[in-house]
mmCIF file of C-alpha atoms in Angstrom:
data_model
loop_
_atom_site.group_PDB
_atom_site.id
_atom_site.type_symbol
_atom_site.label_atom_id
_atom_site.label_comp_id
_atom_site.label_asym_id
_atom_site.label_seq_id
_atom_site.Cartn_x
_atom_site.Cartn_y
_atom_site.Cartn_z
ATOM 1 C CA GLN A 449 90.808 51.096 -0.481
ATOM 2 C CA VAL A 450 89.841 51.785 -4.069
ATOM 3 C CA LEU A 451 88.588 48.240 -4.651
ATOM 4 C CA VAL A 452 85.448 47.350 -2.693
ATOM 5 C CA LEU A 453 84.193 43.771 -2.779
ATOM 6 C CA SER A 454 80.433 43.554 -2.443
ATOM 7 C CA VAL A 455 79.359 40.249 -0.894
ATOM 8 C CA ASP A 456 75.749 39.088 -0.662
ATOM 9 C CA ALA A 457 75.904 36.325 1.936
ATOM 10 C CA ARG A 458 73.460 34.275 3.971
ATOM 11 C CA ARG A 459 73.354 31.312 6.239
ATOM 12 C CA GLU A 460 73.706 28.247 4.077
ATOM 13 C CA LYS A 461 70.603 26.408 2.987
ATOM 14 C CA GLY A 462 69.980 22.986 1.530
ATOM 15 C CA GLU A 463 72.722 20.655 0.415
ATOM 16 C CA GLN A 464 75.614 23.120 0.620
ATOM 17 C CA HIS A 465 77.925 22.848 3.619
ATOM 18 C CA THR A 466 80.453 25.595 4.115
ATOM 19 C CA GLN A 467 82.946 25.619 6.939
ATOM 20 C CA SER A 468 81.671 28.916 8.376
ATOM 21 C CA GLY A 469 77.973 28.324 7.778
ATOM 22 C CA PHE A 470 77.748 31.477 5.640
ATOM 23 C CA GLU A 471 77.671 31.248 1.861
ATOM 24 C CA VAL A 472 78.074 33.717 -0.975
ATOM 25 C CA THR A 473 74.953 34.135 -3.081
ATOM 26 C CA THR A 474 74.038 35.741 -6.380
ATOM 27 C CA MET A 475 70.813 37.000 -7.930
ATOM 28 C CA GLY A 476 69.898 39.056 -4.856
ATOM 29 C CA GLY A 477 70.368 36.091 -2.532
ATOM 30 C CA ARG A 478 68.227 33.721 -4.573
ATOM 31 C CA LYS A 479 71.033 31.552 -5.955
ATOM 32 C CA SER A 480 73.514 29.594 -3.863
ATOM 33 C CA THR A 481 77.134 29.445 -4.969
ATOM 34 C CA GLY A 482 78.476 26.954 -2.434
ATOM 35 C CA ILE A 483 81.353 29.363 -1.746
ATOM 36 C CA ASP A 484 82.137 29.916 1.916
ATOM 37 C CA ALA A 485 81.626 33.637 2.572
ATOM 38 C CA ILE A 486 84.336 33.847 5.226
ATOM 39 C CA TRP A 487 86.854 32.118 2.958
ATOM 40 C CA TRP A 488 85.874 34.508 0.140
ATOM 41 C CA VAL A 489 86.390 37.722 2.140
ATOM 42 C CA LYS A 490 89.753 36.457 3.414
ATOM 43 C CA ARG A 491 90.789 35.597 -0.146
ATOM 44 C CA ALA A 492 89.599 38.981 -1.406
ATOM 45 C CA GLU A 493 91.716 40.723 1.211
ATOM 46 C CA GLN A 494 94.747 38.651 0.125
ATOM 47 C CA LEU A 495 94.084 39.627 -3.498
ATOM 48 C CA GLY A 496 94.035 43.332 -2.634
ATOM 49 C CA ALA A 497 90.441 44.292 -1.842
ATOM 50 C CA GLY A 498 90.454 47.440 0.251
ATOM 51 C CA GLU A 499 87.000 47.126 1.793
ATOM 52 C CA ILE A 500 84.175 44.629 2.103
ATOM 53 C CA LEU A 501 80.567 45.652 1.547
ATOM 54 C CA LEU A 502 78.843 42.889 3.502
ATOM 55 C CA ASN A 503 75.157 42.510 2.775
ATOM 56 C CA SER A 504 73.323 39.914 4.846
ATOM 57 C CA MET A 505 70.631 38.452 2.630
ATOM 58 C CA ASP A 506 69.009 36.963 5.747
ATOM 59 C CA ALA A 507 68.553 40.411 7.288
ATOM 60 C CA ASP A 508 68.091 42.453 4.113
ATOM 61 C CA GLY A 509 64.681 44.090 4.022
ATOM 62 C CA THR A 510 63.618 42.836 7.458
ATOM 63 C CA LYS A 511 64.177 46.150 9.272
ATOM 64 C CA GLU A 512 65.043 44.049 12.354
ATOM 65 C CA GLY A 513 68.716 44.964 12.612
ATOM 66 C CA PHE A 514 72.018 43.982 11.073
ATOM 67 C CA ASP A 515 73.287 40.391 11.105
ATOM 68 C CA LEU A 516 75.681 40.850 14.012
ATOM 69 C CA GLU A 517 76.873 37.244 13.948
ATOM 70 C CA MET A 518 77.942 37.569 10.316
ATOM 71 C CA ILE A 519 79.659 40.905 10.936
ATOM 72 C CA ARG A 520 81.589 39.420 13.885
ATOM 73 C CA ALA A 521 82.613 36.363 11.834
ATOM 74 C CA VAL A 522 83.981 38.529 9.021
ATOM 75 C CA ARG A 523 85.687 40.996 11.400
ATOM 76 C CA LYS A 524 87.458 38.088 13.102
ATOM 77 C CA GLU A 525 89.079 37.140 9.782
ATOM 78 C CA VAL A 526 89.862 40.394 7.952
ATOM 79 C CA LYS A 527 91.600 43.624 8.853
ATOM 80 C CA ILE A 528 90.220 45.756 6.013
ATOM 81 C CA PRO A 529 87.152 47.952 6.599
ATOM 82 C CA ILE A 530 83.731 46.308 6.622
ATOM 83 C CA ILE A 531 80.648 48.177 5.464
ATOM 84 C CA ALA A 532 77.574 46.484 6.948
ATOM 85 C CA SER A 533 74.377 46.421 4.943
ATOM 86 C CA GLY A 534 71.007 44.754 5.260
ATOM 87 C CA GLY A 535 68.496 44.848 8.080
ATOM 88 C CA ALA A 536 68.510 48.354 9.540
ATOM 89 C CA GLY A 537 65.077 49.617 10.467
ATOM 90 C CA LYS A 538 65.663 52.046 13.324
ATOM 91 C CA VAL A 539 68.526 54.227 14.536
ATOM 92 C CA GLU A 540 69.122 51.861 17.458
ATOM 93 C CA ASP A 541 70.240 49.171 14.968
ATOM 94 C CA PHE A 542 73.424 51.023 14.032
ATOM 95 C CA PRO A 543 75.579 51.072 17.216
ATOM 96 C CA PRO A 544 75.463 47.256 17.625
ATOM 97 C CA ALA A 545 76.742 46.837 14.057
ATOM 98 C CA ILE A 546 79.734 49.060 14.839
ATOM 99 C CA GLU A 547 80.295 47.182 18.117
ATOM 100 C CA ALA A 548 80.247 43.902 16.155
ATOM 101 C CA GLY A 549 83.072 45.146 13.932
ATOM 102 C CA ALA A 550 81.605 47.174 11.089
ATOM 103 C CA ASP A 551 83.552 50.292 10.150
ATOM 104 C CA ALA A 552 80.615 51.794 8.290
ATOM 105 C CA VAL A 553 76.896 51.078 8.020
ATOM 106 C CA LEU A 554 74.371 51.444 5.219
ATOM 107 C CA HIS A 555 70.614 51.660 5.117
ATOM 108 C CA TYR A 556 67.974 52.109 2.481
ATOM 109 C CA GLY A 557 66.557 55.603 2.954
ATOM 110 C CA ILE A 558 64.011 54.902 5.678
ATOM 111 C CA LEU A 559 65.939 56.931 8.248
ATOM 112 C CA THR A 560 67.561 60.318 7.940
ATOM 113 C CA ILE A 561 71.325 60.516 7.844
ATOM 114 C CA ALA A 562 71.207 63.125 10.606
ATOM 115 C CA ASP A 563 69.261 60.774 12.904
ATOM 116 C CA VAL A 564 71.667 57.883 12.309
ATOM 117 C CA LYS A 565 74.685 60.138 12.916
ATOM 118 C CA ALA A 566 73.131 61.482 16.119
ATOM 119 C CA GLU A 567 72.523 57.954 17.416
ATOM 120 C CA LEU A 568 76.092 56.877 16.670
ATOM 121 C CA LYS A 569 77.518 60.028 18.283
ATOM 122 C CA LYS A 570 75.327 59.365 21.357
ATOM 123 C CA HIS A 571 77.130 56.026 21.685
ATOM 124 C CA GLY A 572 80.557 57.651 21.376
ATOM 125 C CA TYR A 573 81.368 56.790 17.763
ATOM 126 C CA THR A 574 83.161 59.214 15.477
ATOM 127 C CA VAL A 575 80.949 60.147 12.541
ATOM 128 C CA ARG A 576 81.915 61.953 9.345
#
């Protein structure tokens, strides 16, 4: 678990056509790579990545919740832990991300850690 692959992914746009419909991006989601995000996380797991930090560029900054479809698609293909990032705006956004397959969740300082932990515990999740 020492090696964490950070993946900025979004639904494909423009001319690119990936098999999964999710593509890896660079430059904070501004530049398309044409690389299928699901293929990339599977390959990373095969190469020894211990965790995936999955940041949905579609949800990032929206404060409307995590990209549950993307989390489910990645969880379906990899067994290593997934850290979901991008989109959280309220404590109620966190339990659905865990239900979708995330092992951990991140947010950008708009909520207190204690409030997020309390919400997850309320839904029966173990919190460290």
